Coordinates of C-alpha atoms in Angstrom, one line a residue:
M1 CA 12.3 22.1 -28.9
D2 CA 15.3 23.7 -30.4
T3 CA 17.3 23.7 -27.2
D4 CA 17.9 21.3 -24.3
D5 CA 19.3 22.9 -21.1
S6 CA 20.3 21.0 -18.0
N7 CA 18.0 23.2 -16.0
A8 CA 14.3 22.3 -16.1
L9 CA 13.2 25.9 -15.6
V10 CA 15.3 27.1 -18.5
N11 CA 13.7 24.5 -20.8
L12 CA 10.3 25.5 -19.5
R13 CA 10.9 29.1 -20.3
N14 CA 12.2 28.3 -23.7
L15 CA 9.1 26.2 -24.6
A16 CA 6.7 28.9 -23.4
K17 CA 8.5 31.4 -25.5
Q18 CA 8.4 29.2 -28.6
L19 CA 4.7 28.6 -28.3
R20 CA 4.1 32.3 -27.7
L21 CA 5.9 33.1 -30.9
K22 CA 3.7 30.6 -32.8
N23 CA 0.7 32.7 -31.7
L24 CA -1.1 29.6 -30.5
P25 CA -4.4 30.6 -28.8
E26 CA -4.8 30.2 -25.0
D27 CA -7.9 28.8 -23.5
K28 CA -7.9 30.2 -20.0
T29 CA -11.4 29.0 -19.2
V30 CA -10.2 25.4 -18.7
P31 CA -9.6 25.1 -14.9
I32 CA -6.1 24.2 -13.6
V33 CA -6.6 21.7 -10.8
M34 CA -3.8 21.9 -8.3
V35 CA -3.4 18.6 -6.4
P36 CA -1.2 18.7 -3.3
G37 CA 1.3 16.1 -2.2
F38 CA 1.8 14.3 1.1
A39 CA 1.0 16.4 4.1
G40 CA -0.7 19.0 1.9
W41 CA -3.6 21.3 2.8
G42 CA -6.2 23.5 1.3
T43 CA -6.9 26.9 2.9
P44 CA -3.9 28.7 4.4
L45 CA -2.5 27.3 7.7
F46 CA -3.0 29.8 10.5
G47 CA -4.7 32.0 7.9
A48 CA -1.4 32.9 6.3
V49 CA 0.6 30.0 4.9
N50 CA -0.6 28.7 1.6
Y51 CA 0.4 25.2 0.3
W52 CA 0.7 26.7 -3.1
G53 CA 3.0 29.7 -2.5
G54 CA 3.7 29.9 1.2
I55 CA 3.3 33.5 2.2
E56 CA 2.5 34.2 -1.5
N57 CA -0.6 32.8 -3.3
I58 CA 0.1 31.1 -6.6
P59 CA -3.5 30.4 -7.5
S60 CA -4.4 34.1 -7.0
L61 CA -1.4 35.1 -9.0
L62 CA -2.6 32.9 -11.9
V63 CA -6.1 34.3 -11.6
D64 CA -4.6 37.8 -12.0
R65 CA -3.4 36.6 -15.4
G66 CA -6.8 35.3 -16.4
Y67 CA -6.6 31.7 -15.5
T68 CA -9.1 29.7 -13.4
V69 CA -7.7 27.5 -10.6
I70 CA -9.2 24.8 -8.4
V71 CA -7.4 23.9 -5.2
T72 CA -8.3 20.4 -3.9
P73 CA -8.0 19.8 -0.1
I74 CA -7.7 16.0 -0.2
G75 CA -6.5 13.8 2.6
P76 CA -2.9 14.9 3.5
I77 CA -1.6 11.5 4.5
S78 CA -4.2 9.1 3.1
S79 CA -3.7 6.4 0.5
N80 CA -3.9 7.2 -3.2
W81 CA -7.2 5.3 -3.5
E82 CA -8.8 7.5 -0.8
R83 CA -7.3 10.7 -2.3
A84 CA -8.5 9.7 -5.8
C85 CA -12.0 9.2 -4.5
E86 CA -12.0 12.5 -2.7
L87 CA -10.6 14.3 -5.8
Y88 CA -13.2 12.8 -8.0
R89 CA -16.0 13.7 -5.6
Q90 CA -14.8 17.3 -5.1
L91 CA -14.6 17.9 -8.9
T92 CA -18.0 16.4 -9.6
F93 CA -19.8 17.9 -6.5
G94 CA -21.1 20.9 -8.4
K95 CA -20.3 23.4 -5.7
F96 CA -17.1 25.2 -4.6
T97 CA -15.8 27.3 -1.8
F98 CA -15.0 30.6 -3.5
F99 CA -11.8 32.6 -2.9
N100 CA -12.7 36.3 -2.4
L101 CA -10.4 38.2 -4.7
Q102 CA -11.0 41.5 -2.9
T103 CA -10.5 40.4 0.7
E104 CA -8.3 37.4 -0.2
E105 CA -10.3 35.3 2.3
T106 CA -11.9 31.9 2.0
N107 CA -14.9 30.8 4.0
E108 CA -14.6 27.0 4.0
I109 CA -17.8 25.0 3.5
H110 CA -17.8 21.4 4.8
D111 CA -20.6 19.6 3.1
V112 CA -19.0 17.1 0.7
D113 CA -19.8 13.4 1.5
V114 CA -17.2 10.9 0.1
D115 CA -17.8 7.2 -0.6
Y116 CA -14.7 5.0 -0.8
G117 CA -16.5 2.1 -2.4
N118 CA -15.6 -1.5 -2.0
Y119 CA -11.9 -1.1 -2.0
F120 CA -11.4 -2.3 1.6
N121 CA -13.9 -5.2 1.5
D122 CA -11.3 -8.0 1.0
S123 CA -8.8 -6.6 3.5
R124 CA -8.1 -8.0 6.9
I125 CA -7.6 -4.5 8.2
R126 CA -10.0 -1.9 7.1
P127 CA -11.4 1.5 8.2
R128 CA -14.5 1.6 10.6
T129 CA -16.6 2.9 7.7
T130 CA -16.1 3.4 4.0
T131 CA -17.8 6.8 3.9
T132 CA -17.1 10.1 5.4
K133 CA -19.3 13.2 5.7
G134 CA -18.8 16.9 5.9
R135 CA -15.5 17.1 4.0
K136 CA -14.2 20.4 2.5
R137 CA -15.3 21.7 -0.8
A138 CA -12.7 22.4 -3.4
I139 CA -11.7 26.0 -3.6
L140 CA -12.3 28.0 -6.8
F141 CA -10.1 30.9 -7.8
S142 CA -11.6 32.8 -10.7
K143 CA -12.6 36.3 -11.9
S144 CA -15.8 34.7 -13.4
Q145 CA -17.2 32.9 -10.4
D146 CA -20.8 32.9 -11.6
K147 CA -19.8 30.8 -14.6
Y148 CA -18.6 28.0 -12.2
K149 CA -21.4 28.0 -9.6
N150 CA -22.8 24.7 -11.0
W151 CA -19.7 23.5 -12.8
K152 CA -19.0 19.8 -12.7
W153 CA -16.1 17.9 -14.1
N154 CA -17.2 16.0 -17.2
E155 CA -16.4 15.4 -20.8
G156 CA -17.7 19.0 -21.6
N157 CA -15.8 20.5 -18.7
K158 CA -12.2 19.3 -19.0
V159 CA -9.3 20.2 -16.7
H160 CA -5.5 20.4 -16.5
F161 CA -3.8 18.9 -13.5
I162 CA -0.7 20.3 -11.8
C163 CA 0.5 17.9 -9.1
H164 CA 3.1 18.2 -6.5
S165 CA 4.8 15.1 -5.0
Q166 CA 2.2 12.4 -4.2
G167 CA -0.4 14.3 -6.1
G168 CA 1.1 13.0 -9.3
N169 CA 0.5 9.4 -8.2
T170 CA -3.0 10.2 -7.0
V171 CA -3.9 11.6 -10.4
R172 CA -2.4 8.6 -12.1
Y173 CA -4.7 6.4 -10.1
L174 CA -7.7 8.7 -10.9
I175 CA -7.1 8.7 -14.6
S176 CA -6.6 5.0 -14.7
L177 CA -10.0 4.5 -12.9
M178 CA -11.6 7.0 -15.4
S179 CA -10.1 5.0 -18.3
R180 CA -10.8 1.5 -17.3
G181 CA -13.6 1.9 -14.9
S182 CA -13.9 -0.2 -11.8
A183 CA -17.5 -1.3 -11.2
D184 CA -16.4 -3.9 -8.7
L185 CA -14.5 -1.5 -6.5
H186 CA -16.6 1.7 -6.9
P187 CA -19.7 1.4 -9.1
E188 CA -20.9 4.9 -8.2
Y189 CA -17.7 6.9 -9.0
F190 CA -15.9 4.6 -11.5
G191 CA -18.6 2.3 -12.8
T192 CA -18.0 3.7 -16.3
G193 CA -14.7 3.7 -18.2
G194 CA -13.6 5.6 -21.2
R195 CA -13.6 9.0 -19.4
D196 CA -9.9 9.6 -19.3
N197 CA -10.3 12.3 -21.9
W198 CA -11.9 14.5 -19.3
A199 CA -8.3 15.5 -18.5
I200 CA -6.2 17.5 -21.1
S201 CA -2.8 17.5 -19.3
V202 CA -1.0 16.3 -16.2
T203 CA 2.1 18.0 -14.9
T204 CA 4.1 16.5 -12.0
L205 CA 6.5 18.4 -9.8
G206 CA 8.9 16.3 -7.7
T207 CA 6.5 13.3 -7.8
P208 CA 7.9 9.9 -6.6
H209 CA 6.8 8.1 -9.7
N210 CA 8.8 5.1 -8.6
G211 CA 8.7 5.7 -4.8
T212 CA 11.0 7.4 -2.4
T213 CA 13.6 6.3 0.2
I214 CA 12.5 8.9 2.7
I215 CA 10.2 6.1 4.0
D216 CA 13.2 3.9 4.7
V217 CA 15.0 6.8 6.3
L218 CA 12.2 7.2 8.8
Q219 CA 12.0 3.5 9.5
N220 CA 15.7 3.3 10.2
L221 CA 15.7 6.4 12.4
F222 CA 13.0 4.9 14.7
S223 CA 14.0 1.2 14.2
G224 CA 14.7 0.8 17.9
S225 CA 11.7 2.6 19.1
T226 CA 8.8 1.8 16.8
E227 CA 6.3 1.4 19.6
A228 CA 7.3 4.8 21.1
A229 CA 7.1 6.4 17.7
I230 CA 3.6 5.2 17.1
K231 CA 2.5 6.5 20.5
L232 CA 4.0 9.8 19.8
L233 CA 2.3 9.9 16.4
A234 CA -1.0 8.9 18.1
R235 CA -0.6 11.8 20.6
L236 CA 0.0 14.2 17.7
F237 CA -3.1 12.9 15.8
A238 CA -5.2 13.2 18.9
A239 CA -4.2 16.9 19.4
I240 CA -4.9 17.7 15.7
S241 CA -8.2 15.8 15.4
F242 CA -9.9 16.5 18.7
Q243 CA -12.1 19.3 17.3
D244 CA -14.8 18.9 14.7
P245 CA -13.5 19.0 11.2
E246 CA -14.6 22.6 10.5
R247 CA -12.7 23.8 13.6
R248 CA -9.4 22.0 12.9
F249 CA -6.5 24.2 11.8
Y250 CA -5.1 21.1 10.0
D251 CA -7.4 18.3 9.0
L252 CA -6.0 14.7 8.7
Q253 CA -9.4 13.6 7.2
L254 CA -9.0 10.2 8.8
D255 CA -12.3 10.1 10.8
H256 CA -13.4 7.0 8.9
W257 CA -10.5 5.3 10.5
D258 CA -11.8 6.3 14.0
I259 CA -9.0 8.9 14.2
G260 CA -11.2 11.6 15.6
R261 CA -13.4 12.3 18.5
T262 CA -16.2 9.7 19.0
E263 CA -19.4 9.4 21.0
I264 CA -19.4 7.0 23.9
N265 CA -22.7 6.1 25.7
G266 CA -24.3 9.2 24.3
K267 CA -21.5 11.6 25.4
M268 CA -18.5 12.9 23.4
E269 CA -15.3 11.5 24.7
T270 CA -12.8 13.7 26.6
F271 CA -9.4 14.5 25.1
Q272 CA -7.8 12.2 27.7
K273 CA -10.0 9.3 26.7
M274 CA -9.5 10.0 23.0
R275 CA -5.7 10.1 23.5
E276 CA -5.7 6.9 25.4
R277 CA -7.8 5.2 22.7
L278 CA -5.5 6.4 19.8
E279 CA -2.3 5.4 21.7
S280 CA -3.5 1.9 22.6
D281 CA -1.6 -1.0 21.2
H282 CA -4.3 -2.0 18.8
G283 CA -5.8 1.4 18.5
P284 CA -6.8 3.3 15.3
V285 CA -3.4 4.8 14.6
S286 CA -1.5 1.5 14.9
T287 CA -4.2 -0.2 12.8
W288 CA -4.1 2.5 10.2
L289 CA -0.3 2.2 9.9
E290 CA -0.4 -1.6 9.8
S291 CA -3.0 -1.6 7.1
N292 CA -0.7 0.0 4.5
Y293 CA -3.7 2.1 3.3
N294 CA -1.8 5.3 4.0
G295 CA 0.5 7.8 2.5
F296 CA 3.6 6.4 4.1
Y297 CA 3.3 3.0 2.3
D298 CA 1.9 4.5 -0.9
N299 CA 5.0 6.7 -1.3
S300 CA 7.5 3.9 -0.6
I301 CA 9.2 2.1 -3.5
E302 CA 7.1 -1.0 -2.7
G303 CA 3.9 1.0 -2.5
V304 CA 4.3 2.8 -5.8
H305 CA 5.2 -0.6 -7.4
D306 CA 1.8 -1.8 -6.2
L307 CA 0.3 1.2 -7.8
H308 CA 1.9 0.3 -11.1
M309 CA 0.3 -3.1 -10.9
K310 CA -3.2 -1.6 -10.4
T311 CA -3.1 1.2 -13.0
I312 CA -2.5 2.0 -16.6
P313 CA 0.8 3.7 -17.3
T314 CA -0.7 6.7 -19.2
S315 CA -3.7 7.7 -21.2
K316 CA -3.2 8.3 -24.9
H317 CA -5.6 11.2 -24.6
V318 CA -3.5 13.2 -22.1
Y319 CA -0.4 15.3 -22.2
Y320 CA 2.2 14.5 -19.5
F321 CA 5.0 16.7 -18.3
S322 CA 7.4 16.1 -15.4
F323 CA 10.0 18.2 -13.5
S324 CA 12.9 16.9 -11.4
F325 CA 14.7 18.7 -8.6
H326 CA 17.6 18.2 -6.2
S327 CA 18.9 20.3 -3.3
T328 CA 22.3 18.7 -2.7
I329 CA 26.0 19.2 -3.0
P330 CA 28.6 16.4 -3.3
F331 CA 30.0 15.1 0.0
P332 CA 33.6 16.4 0.2
S333 CA 36.2 14.1 -1.2
R334 CA 39.1 16.0 0.3
W335 CA 39.7 17.3 3.8
P336 CA 38.8 21.0 4.2
S337 CA 41.6 23.5 4.7
W338 CA 40.7 24.1 8.3
T339 CA 41.0 20.4 9.2
I340 CA 44.6 20.5 10.5
A341 CA 43.8 23.3 12.9
A342 CA 40.6 21.7 14.1
I343 CA 42.2 18.3 14.7
D344 CA 45.3 19.8 16.2
S345 CA 43.0 21.1 19.0
F346 CA 42.0 17.5 19.9
P347 CA 42.3 16.9 23.7
I348 CA 45.2 14.4 23.2
P349 CA 48.1 15.7 21.0
L350 CA 49.1 13.2 18.4
V351 CA 52.8 13.1 19.7
D352 CA 51.6 12.3 23.2
F353 CA 49.4 9.6 21.9
I354 CA 52.2 7.9 20.0
C355 CA 54.6 8.2 22.9
K356 CA 52.1 6.5 25.3
V357 CA 51.7 3.7 22.8
L358 CA 55.4 3.2 22.3
Y359 CA 56.2 3.2 26.1
S360 CA 53.5 0.6 26.7
I361 CA 55.1 -1.9 24.3
P362 CA 57.8 -4.1 25.9
F363 CA 61.4 -3.6 24.5
V364 CA 60.2 -0.9 22.2
N365 CA 60.1 1.6 25.1
I366 CA 63.9 1.2 25.5
G367 CA 64.4 3.3 22.4
A368 CA 61.3 5.3 22.6
W369 CA 63.1 8.4 23.8
I370 CA 64.8 8.4 20.4
I371 CA 61.5 8.3 18.6
T372 CA 60.1 10.9 20.9
R373 CA 62.9 13.3 19.9
I374 CA 62.1 12.7 16.2
L375 CA 58.4 13.3 16.8
D376 CA 59.1 16.4 18.7
S377 CA 61.2 17.8 15.9
F378 CA 58.4 17.2 13.3
G379 CA 55.5 18.0 15.6
N380 CA 51.8 17.6 14.7
N381 CA 52.2 19.6 11.5
V382 CA 53.7 16.5 10.0
G383 CA 51.8 13.8 11.9
W384 CA 48.3 14.9 11.2
P385 CA 48.7 15.3 7.4
I386 CA 50.1 11.8 7.3
L387 CA 47.2 10.4 9.3
L388 CA 44.6 12.3 7.2
S389 CA 46.2 10.9 4.0
L390 CA 45.3 7.4 5.3
I391 CA 41.6 8.0 6.0
S392 CA 38.9 9.9 4.1
V393 CA 36.5 12.5 5.6
S394 CA 33.6 10.2 4.7
D395 CA 35.2 7.2 6.4
L396 CA 35.9 9.2 9.6
T397 CA 32.4 10.6 9.6
R398 CA 30.9 7.1 9.1
W399 CA 33.1 5.8 12.0
G400 CA 32.1 8.6 14.2
T401 CA 28.4 8.1 13.5
Q402 CA 28.2 4.3 13.7
N403 CA 30.8 3.4 16.2
V404 CA 30.6 6.4 18.5
A405 CA 27.4 8.4 18.3
N406 CA 24.9 5.5 17.7
R407 CA 26.5 3.4 20.4
L408 CA 26.4 6.3 22.8
L409 CA 22.7 6.8 22.0
R410 CA 21.9 3.2 22.6
E411 CA 23.9 3.2 25.8
I412 CA 21.7 6.0 27.2
D413 CA 18.5 4.3 25.9
Y414 CA 17.9 6.9 23.3
N415 CA 16.4 4.7 20.7
V416 CA 17.1 6.4 17.4
T417 CA 19.7 5.6 14.8
L418 CA 21.6 8.4 13.1
P419 CA 22.2 7.9 9.4
P420 CA 25.7 7.4 8.0
P421 CA 27.2 9.9 5.5
G422 CA 26.5 9.3 1.9
K423 CA 27.2 10.9 -1.5
Y424 CA 25.6 14.2 -0.8
L425 CA 25.1 17.0 1.7
P426 CA 22.3 19.6 1.8
R427 CA 22.7 22.9 0.0
K428 CA 23.1 25.8 2.4
D429 CA 19.7 27.3 1.4
V430 CA 17.7 24.1 2.1
I431 CA 14.8 24.6 4.5
P432 CA 16.1 23.7 8.0
L433 CA 13.4 21.0 8.4
M434 CA 14.8 19.1 5.5
L435 CA 18.5 19.4 6.3
P436 CA 18.5 16.0 8.1
T437 CA 16.4 14.3 5.4
V438 CA 18.6 15.5 2.5
Y439 CA 21.6 14.2 4.4
A440 CA 20.0 10.9 5.3
M441 CA 18.7 10.2 1.8
G442 CA 22.1 10.9 0.4
G443 CA 23.3 7.8 2.2
Q444 CA 20.3 5.6 2.1
D445 CA 21.1 2.4 0.2
L446 CA 18.4 0.4 -1.7
T447 CA 17.6 -3.0 -0.5
P448 CA 18.0 -6.0 -2.8
A449 CA 14.2 -6.3 -3.0
Q450 CA 13.9 -2.6 -4.0
K451 CA 16.6 -3.1 -6.7
D452 CA 14.7 -6.0 -8.1
I453 CA 11.6 -3.8 -8.3
L454 CA 13.4 -0.8 -9.9
G455 CA 15.2 -3.0 -12.5
P456 CA 18.8 -2.9 -13.8
N457 CA 19.0 0.8 -14.9
L458 CA 18.8 2.2 -11.3
G459 CA 20.5 5.6 -11.8
D460 CA 21.5 7.7 -8.8
W461 CA 19.1 7.1 -5.9
Y462 CA 21.1 9.2 -3.5
L463 CA 20.4 12.5 -5.2
N464 CA 17.2 14.1 -3.7
D465 CA 15.2 17.2 -2.9
G466 CA 14.8 16.3 0.8
I467 CA 11.7 14.2 0.4
V468 CA 11.9 12.5 -3.0
N469 CA 14.8 10.9 -4.9
T470 CA 15.5 12.9 -8.1
E471 CA 15.8 9.6 -10.1
S472 CA 12.2 8.9 -9.3
M473 CA 10.8 12.2 -10.6
R474 CA 11.3 11.7 -14.4
G475 CA 8.3 9.4 -14.8
P476 CA 6.9 6.0 -14.0
S477 CA 9.3 3.1 -14.9
D478 CA 6.5 1.4 -16.9
S479 CA 5.9 4.5 -19.0
I480 CA 7.6 6.1 -22.0
V481 CA 9.7 9.0 -20.8
R482 CA 11.4 11.4 -23.2
N483 CA 13.5 14.6 -22.8
I484 CA 11.6 17.8 -23.6
S485 CA 14.2 18.5 -26.3
A486 CA 12.4 15.8 -28.4
F487 CA 9.0 17.5 -28.1
Q488 CA 7.9 18.7 -31.5
T489 CA 6.2 22.1 -31.2
S490 CA 5.1 21.8 -34.8
R491 CA 3.0 18.8 -33.8
I492 CA 1.9 20.0 -30.3
N493 CA -1.7 19.3 -30.9
S494 CA -1.2 15.9 -32.6
D495 CA -2.1 12.6 -30.9
D496 CA 1.5 11.2 -31.1
V497 CA 2.8 13.6 -28.4
R498 CA 0.1 12.5 -25.8
G499 CA 0.6 9.5 -23.5
I500 CA 4.3 10.3 -23.1
Y501 CA 6.0 11.8 -20.1
W502 CA 7.9 14.8 -21.4
H503 CA 10.7 15.5 -18.9
F504 CA 11.8 19.1 -18.6
G505 CA 15.0 18.2 -16.8
V506 CA 16.5 18.8 -13.4
N507 CA 16.6 22.0 -11.4
N508 CA 19.3 22.0 -8.8
H509 CA 18.2 25.1 -6.8
M510 CA 14.9 24.0 -5.3
D511 CA 14.1 21.6 -2.5
H512 CA 10.8 19.9 -2.0
A513 CA 9.2 22.9 -0.3
D514 CA 10.6 25.4 -2.9
E515 CA 8.7 23.6 -5.6
I516 CA 5.5 25.0 -4.2
G517 CA 6.9 28.2 -2.8
V518 CA 6.9 27.4 0.9
F519 CA 9.6 29.1 3.0
V520 CA 11.8 30.0 0.1
E521 CA 14.5 32.6 -0.4
Q522 CA 13.6 35.7 -2.3
D523 CA 15.5 34.8 -5.6
T524 CA 14.0 31.2 -5.4
A525 CA 10.5 32.7 -4.8
Q526 CA 10.8 34.5 -8.2
S527 CA 11.9 31.3 -9.9
T528 CA 8.9 29.4 -8.4
T529 CA 6.5 32.1 -9.5
D530 CA 7.9 32.1 -13.0
M531 CA 7.7 28.3 -13.2
Y532 CA 3.9 28.4 -12.6
I533 CA 3.3 31.3 -14.9
N534 CA 5.2 29.6 -17.8
L535 CA 3.6 26.3 -17.1
A536 CA 0.1 27.8 -17.1
E537 CA 0.9 29.5 -20.4
I538 CA 2.0 26.2 -22.0
I539 CA -0.9 23.9 -20.9
S540 CA -3.5 26.5 -21.7
R541 CA -2.4 26.2 -25.4
L542 CA -2.9 22.4 -25.4
T543 CA -6.1 21.2 -27.1
P544 CA -8.2 18.2 -26.0
S545 CA -7.8 14.9 -27.7
S546 CA -9.7 14.7 -31.0
K547 CA -10.4 11.0 -30.7
L548 CA -13.3 9.4 -28.9
P549 CA -12.4 8.1 -25.4
E550 CA -11.1 4.6 -25.3
A551 CA -10.0 2.5 -22.3
D552 CA -6.5 1.9 -23.7
T553 CA -3.0 3.2 -23.1
I554 CA 0.4 3.8 -24.6
S555 CA 2.4 0.6 -24.8
T556 CA 4.6 -0.1 -21.8
G557 CA 8.2 -0.9 -21.6
A558 CA 11.5 0.4 -20.4
Q559 CA 11.9 4.2 -20.1
S560 CA 13.1 5.9 -23.2
H561 CA 15.8 8.5 -22.5
L562 CA 15.9 10.3 -25.9

């Protein structure tokens, strides 16, 4: 590219414009597969809230411009292995749920059976069964639905992947399995390698390529009440999963872990019995959490490090693009202008406090009346500024959190631990649900073990978008990552630009929900829409690899920050 702006969306728009001016043809028949992140869903929640777009519908918007889109409703909080198996099965099933462009409705069909292979065989903790039945079909958005009635993902039917959050790591696992094959773990789905050229491109939005400290934040928050937190989670899971899958408004897709209604002595259990079973000390929910076969572990720094050990960094047949985001402002280094007035209203005036101290000290109180006269003459207008010059706003906030608030919470047996202040505060337009997480991640320190995993060039692991650390979004630490400014548009279809993560930069106006258009402000909604339109225009101009598929990769090493 000719330019390199600090804003990822500006760089995206510039690249789209350059490719447009080159008159490179677009192939809009290649489906764009949209892979959700942690806690994602397929059809709209409550019939109105889309994962991709919120109250808007990004797949439908892309269809209006001639593209074909596939939305994959994979397990929202499952492990990357389970999600990769589900994603493969949905794309090779040969049948879709079709989005009705006229009525804008989707009639879900639950007839996809998924086999998770032998992955859990050597594990001490494993699901009750390694298969699950009646899962959702992938959803097809297209103006030419007849063309895709029997469509299956294969070498002749390639795809582009757009991934949000954990979706990027799920697709990394999938492409690695397609490249290497894994006959021992899954002979049916991944018995054959050399199929990584079935994907043309992978784009990641806010993906924790090296993990996220939000997992540590949650663990610290409930560190004093782990058992109670598990029981609360189990109660929530019971309420969500009591109905049959096709009747659930939000499907956890964890029935193979016994997290669902079961039959006992020929009768379906009552909600009360199901809740008691899920809440029990060694019940399905605690077992699932302890197993580490879940999205909580797989999104942690340790979990993603394990993923790196199991997979190839990249495929030399695939284009990779990444986007970073943050939704923070620096924590104030100076006291705000209203501080004096606020502190001056403290229940004990500063002068009175000092006098009480002086009169309590033997011998000093003899001349205390002299000091009192001096203090009265200067008043709090002098005293408070002197005091504030001796302590920073961050230090006072930290003291108030750790030495007052947390001790008070423990005193009343409220077993949560409030996080201390850090380097950043949430921006004012952050979705309210993420205000605490932006704040907490801004002060979450890495452990020594995590620092060893991440290596010497740590970067800023306090900057975040509310769910993922910005430093983690560039690309995997074991891959080659380059700034988009080094991307050669003149060689866009050459093999030497594949297998590299091309980083578009950092956007500082979007939080983790804004990246998919959920609960955004009007101006941000337009930026989100433009992002997907420009991205679709770019990837549709990329051509498949001309080489025969090989089970090899780009060489690994430290990230390149060109």
